[in-house]
Amino acid sequence: QQQVKQSPQSLIVQKGGISIINCAYENTAFDYFPWYQQFPGKGPALLIAIRPDVSEKKEGRFTISFNKSAKQFSLHIMDSQPGDSATYFCAASLGNQFYFGTGTSLTVIP
Amino acid sequence: GAGVSQSPSNKVTEKGKDVELRCDPISGHTALYWYRQSLGQGLEFLIYFQGNSAPDKSGLPSDRFSAERTGGSVSTLTIQRTQQEDSAVYLCASSAAPRAEQYFGPGTRLTVT
């Protein structure tokens, strides 16, 4: 059973637009929700993360919105740039175990 | 400083052969993870090492998979009698402490023919 469900699978956004990627989780015991960015040929890199005691976290153009009651969280990329084109993974963790979504391929068109 | 390194970057092997994948974590990082990334899939947790504690092997998909970490540093993931479904990118990550930020290596792309 997929512990973390991510959508959409792919996303195309115009430069300057807002990119939104959504994730839903099953286990209410998860207590850490990171987002990773992965460029081709590279390993994922931590982008931003949130814990369930807050509903939103913003770092620069990147914002996580967290809805504990709905068991959903999302990544918003404001003013999307071509350099943001990458694959994005959400994850949820409990203890030492990390459960990843299936990834979203984002393309930002100049 | 140096990040997580993995070798080889690519490995092509015949079905039934054994393979060893190597991970060099960031110096001083006590936690080390192995993941498998299949095409169109997310990262699948395989195994976790923390210091001198017994590893968490709960993610290993079969007894053909094993891993060790020598001296609390370098780790080797071994896949015996490889099958075509083992074809994937194998990623290693290390962190300075349990549940701290994970730093990923570039991965080893394994192709079983």
Short mmCIF file of C-alpha atoms in Angstrom, two decimals:
data_model
loop_
_atom_site.label_atom_id
_atom_site.label_comp_id
_atom_site.label_asym_id
_atom_site.label_seq_id
_atom_site.Cartn_x
_atom_site.Cartn_y
_atom_site.Cartn_z
CA GLN A 1 0.00 0.00 0.00
CA GLN A 2 1.34 3.39 -1.02
CA GLN A 3 1.83 5.34 2.19
CA VAL A 4 2.21 8.67 0.38
CA LYS A 5 0.28 9.51 -2.78
CA GLN A 6 1.56 12.33 -4.96
CA SER A 7 -0.04 14.21 -7.83
CA PRO A 8 0.22 15.24 -10.57
CA GLN A 9 2.74 12.94 -12.19
CA SER A 10 3.86 15.76 -14.47
CA LEU A 11 3.30 19.48 -14.58
CA ILE A 12 4.02 22.18 -17.15
CA VAL A 13 3.99 25.79 -16.00
CA GLN A 14 4.81 29.05 -17.70
CA LYS A 15 7.68 31.11 -16.33
CA GLY A 16 6.38 33.32 -13.56
CA GLY A 17 3.45 31.06 -12.79
CA ILE A 18 2.66 29.07 -9.66
CA SER A 19 3.49 25.36 -9.52
CA ILE A 20 1.43 23.27 -7.10
CA ILE A 21 2.17 19.67 -6.19
CA ASN A 22 -0.04 17.74 -3.83
CA CYS A 23 0.54 14.81 -1.50
CA ALA A 24 -1.73 12.78 0.73
CA TYR A 25 -0.72 10.36 3.45
CA GLU A 26 -2.35 7.58 5.40
CA ASN A 27 -0.54 7.23 8.69
CA THR A 28 -1.46 9.91 11.21
CA ALA A 29 1.68 9.07 13.19
CA PHE A 30 3.93 10.60 10.55
CA ASP A 31 5.68 13.57 12.12
CA TYR A 32 7.98 15.02 9.49
CA PHE A 33 7.14 15.95 5.90
CA PRO A 34 10.05 16.93 3.62
CA TRP A 35 10.08 17.84 -0.03
CA TYR A 36 13.02 16.89 -2.23
CA GLN A 37 14.14 18.26 -5.58
CA GLN A 38 15.99 16.01 -8.01
CA PHE A 39 17.78 17.00 -11.19
CA PRO A 40 18.64 14.38 -13.84
CA GLY A 41 21.64 12.29 -12.87
CA LYS A 42 21.70 13.65 -9.34
CA GLY A 43 20.43 12.43 -6.03
CA PRO A 44 17.47 14.18 -4.40
CA ALA A 45 18.22 17.26 -2.33
CA LEU A 46 16.14 18.53 0.56
CA LEU A 47 14.15 21.58 -0.50
CA ILE A 48 11.90 22.39 2.43
CA ALA A 49 10.27 20.46 5.25
CA ILE A 50 7.47 20.87 7.75
CA ARG A 51 6.30 19.27 10.98
CA PRO A 52 2.59 18.74 11.67
CA ASP A 53 2.35 21.37 14.39
CA VAL A 54 2.32 24.18 11.82
CA SER A 55 0.03 24.73 8.84
CA GLU A 56 2.43 26.56 6.56
CA LYS A 57 6.14 27.08 6.05
CA LYS A 58 7.68 29.45 3.57
CA GLU A 59 11.26 29.64 2.35
CA GLY A 60 11.80 32.09 -0.44
CA ARG A 61 9.61 31.12 -3.40
CA PHE A 62 8.78 27.72 -1.87
CA THR A 63 5.85 27.17 0.51
CA ILE A 64 4.52 24.03 2.13
CA SER A 65 0.85 24.05 3.09
CA PHE A 66 -0.14 21.37 5.58
CA ASN A 67 -3.68 20.21 6.37
CA LYS A 68 -3.51 17.77 9.26
CA SER A 69 -7.22 16.95 9.35
CA ALA A 70 -7.27 16.13 5.65
CA LYS A 71 -3.91 14.34 5.83
CA GLN A 72 -2.67 16.37 2.91
CA PHE A 73 0.24 18.65 2.22
CA SER A 74 1.32 20.56 -0.83
CA LEU A 75 4.29 22.40 -2.30
CA HIS A 76 3.75 25.76 -3.92
CA ILE A 77 6.48 27.28 -6.08
CA MET A 78 5.82 30.95 -6.68
CA ASP A 79 7.22 32.81 -9.69
CA SER A 80 8.35 29.52 -11.23
CA GLN A 81 11.60 29.68 -13.20
CA PRO A 82 13.07 27.42 -15.89
CA GLY A 83 15.76 26.47 -13.38
CA ASP A 84 13.04 24.95 -11.20
CA SER A 85 12.48 22.28 -13.86
CA ALA A 86 13.17 19.05 -11.99
CA THR A 87 11.43 16.13 -10.33
CA TYR A 88 9.92 16.82 -6.93
CA PHE A 89 9.26 14.20 -4.30
CA CYS A 90 7.23 14.55 -1.15
CA ALA A 91 7.91 12.28 1.78
CA ALA A 92 6.61 11.45 5.21
CA SER A 93 8.58 9.93 8.03
CA LEU A 94 8.04 8.03 11.22
CA GLY A 95 11.13 7.22 13.21
CA ASN A 96 13.89 6.22 10.82
CA GLN A 97 11.55 5.24 8.02
CA PHE A 98 10.91 7.63 5.17
CA TYR A 99 8.06 7.02 2.71
CA PHE A 100 8.29 8.84 -0.61
CA GLY A 101 5.70 9.83 -3.18
CA THR A 102 6.15 8.74 -6.77
CA GLY A 103 7.45 12.13 -7.89
CA THR A 104 6.27 15.02 -10.07
CA SER A 105 8.18 16.07 -13.15
CA LEU A 106 7.97 19.85 -13.36
CA THR A 107 8.76 21.71 -16.57
CA VAL A 108 8.81 25.50 -16.51
CA ILE A 109 8.50 26.97 -19.97
CA PRO A 110 10.42 30.21 -20.60
CA GLY B 1 33.31 19.57 1.74
CA ALA B 2 32.84 16.30 -0.07
CA GLY B 3 29.33 14.98 -0.37
CA VAL B 4 28.07 11.43 -0.47
CA SER B 5 29.76 9.44 -3.19
CA GLN B 6 28.65 6.17 -4.77
CA SER B 7 30.36 3.74 -7.06
CA PRO B 8 30.04 2.61 -9.69
CA SER B 9 27.82 5.20 -11.31
CA ASN B 10 26.54 2.62 -13.76
CA LYS B 11 26.56 -1.16 -13.60
CA VAL B 12 25.35 -3.58 -16.23
CA THR B 13 25.24 -7.20 -15.18
CA GLU B 14 23.81 -10.45 -16.43
CA LYS B 15 20.89 -12.08 -14.73
CA GLY B 16 22.07 -14.41 -12.00
CA LYS B 17 25.30 -12.57 -11.23
CA ASP B 18 26.07 -10.92 -7.90
CA VAL B 19 26.74 -7.18 -7.66
CA GLU B 20 28.20 -4.90 -5.01
CA LEU B 21 27.34 -1.23 -4.78
CA ARG B 22 29.43 1.10 -2.65
CA CYS B 23 28.52 4.20 -0.67
CA ASP B 24 30.93 6.64 0.95
CA PRO B 25 28.93 8.86 3.31
CA ILE B 26 29.85 12.33 4.45
CA SER B 27 32.60 12.10 7.03
CA GLY B 28 31.21 12.07 10.54
CA HIS B 29 27.66 11.21 9.53
CA THR B 30 26.38 8.46 11.78
CA ALA B 31 23.22 7.57 9.89
CA LEU B 32 23.21 5.91 6.46
CA TYR B 33 20.27 4.91 4.29
CA TRP B 34 19.92 2.86 1.11
CA TYR B 35 16.98 3.43 -1.24
CA ARG B 36 15.91 2.02 -4.56
CA GLN B 37 14.40 4.25 -7.24
CA SER B 38 12.62 2.46 -10.04
CA LEU B 39 11.39 4.18 -13.19
CA GLY B 40 8.24 6.15 -12.44
CA GLN B 41 8.35 5.21 -8.78
CA GLY B 42 9.31 7.03 -5.66
CA LEU B 43 12.21 6.09 -3.47
CA GLU B 44 11.80 2.76 -1.78
CA PHE B 45 13.50 2.41 1.59
CA LEU B 46 15.83 -0.58 1.80
CA ILE B 47 17.99 -0.41 4.91
CA TYR B 48 19.14 2.02 7.60
CA PHE B 49 22.34 2.07 9.66
CA GLN B 50 22.82 4.20 12.76
CA GLY B 51 26.16 4.17 14.51
CA ASN B 52 26.92 0.77 15.98
CA SER B 53 23.28 -0.20 16.37
CA ALA B 54 21.77 -3.16 14.57
CA PRO B 55 20.61 -2.01 11.13
CA ASP B 56 16.94 -1.65 10.24
CA LYS B 57 16.61 -4.16 7.39
CA SER B 58 12.85 -4.01 7.16
CA GLY B 59 12.86 -2.59 3.62
CA LEU B 60 15.01 -5.24 1.97
CA PRO B 61 12.78 -6.87 -0.67
CA SER B 62 14.25 -10.38 -0.47
CA ASP B 63 17.07 -12.38 1.10
CA ARG B 64 19.10 -11.80 -2.05
CA PHE B 65 19.71 -8.27 -0.77
CA SER B 66 22.14 -7.55 2.04
CA ALA B 67 24.18 -4.59 3.22
CA GLU B 68 26.97 -3.90 5.61
CA ARG B 69 28.65 -0.86 6.96
CA THR B 70 32.26 -1.23 7.99
CA GLY B 71 33.76 0.91 10.72
CA GLY B 72 30.70 3.10 10.80
CA SER B 73 31.63 4.64 7.46
CA VAL B 74 31.61 2.98 4.03
CA SER B 75 28.63 0.82 3.19
CA THR B 76 28.21 -1.91 0.61
CA LEU B 77 24.89 -3.11 -0.76
CA THR B 78 25.10 -6.60 -2.21
CA ILE B 79 22.52 -8.14 -4.51
CA GLN B 80 22.95 -11.84 -5.12
CA ARG B 81 21.62 -13.73 -8.14
CA THR B 82 20.37 -10.53 -9.73
CA GLN B 83 17.02 -10.52 -11.50
CA GLN B 84 15.73 -8.16 -14.18
CA GLU B 85 13.34 -6.57 -11.70
CA ASP B 86 16.37 -5.45 -9.69
CA SER B 87 17.14 -2.93 -12.43
CA ALA B 88 16.85 0.50 -10.82
CA VAL B 89 18.86 3.40 -9.45
CA TYR B 90 20.20 2.64 -5.99
CA LEU B 91 20.62 5.72 -3.85
CA CYS B 92 22.56 6.14 -0.66
CA ALA B 93 22.02 8.96 1.81
CA SER B 94 23.72 9.94 5.04
CA SER B 95 22.77 12.27 7.85
CA ALA B 96 24.56 13.73 10.83
CA ALA B 97 22.12 12.23 13.29
CA PRO B 98 18.95 10.15 13.29
CA ARG B 99 16.15 12.01 11.57
CA ALA B 100 18.40 14.89 10.56
CA GLU B 101 18.54 16.11 6.96
CA GLN B 102 19.56 13.38 4.55
CA TYR B 103 22.22 14.08 1.95
CA PHE B 104 21.93 11.86 -1.10
CA GLY B 105 24.62 10.54 -3.37
CA PRO B 106 24.19 10.55 -7.16
CA GLY B 107 23.13 6.92 -7.22
CA THR B 108 24.22 3.77 -9.02
CA ARG B 109 22.17 2.83 -12.06
CA LEU B 110 21.93 -0.96 -12.15
CA THR B 111 20.81 -2.71 -15.31
CA VAL B 112 20.28 -6.45 -15.26
CA THR B 113 20.18 -8.01 -18.72
#
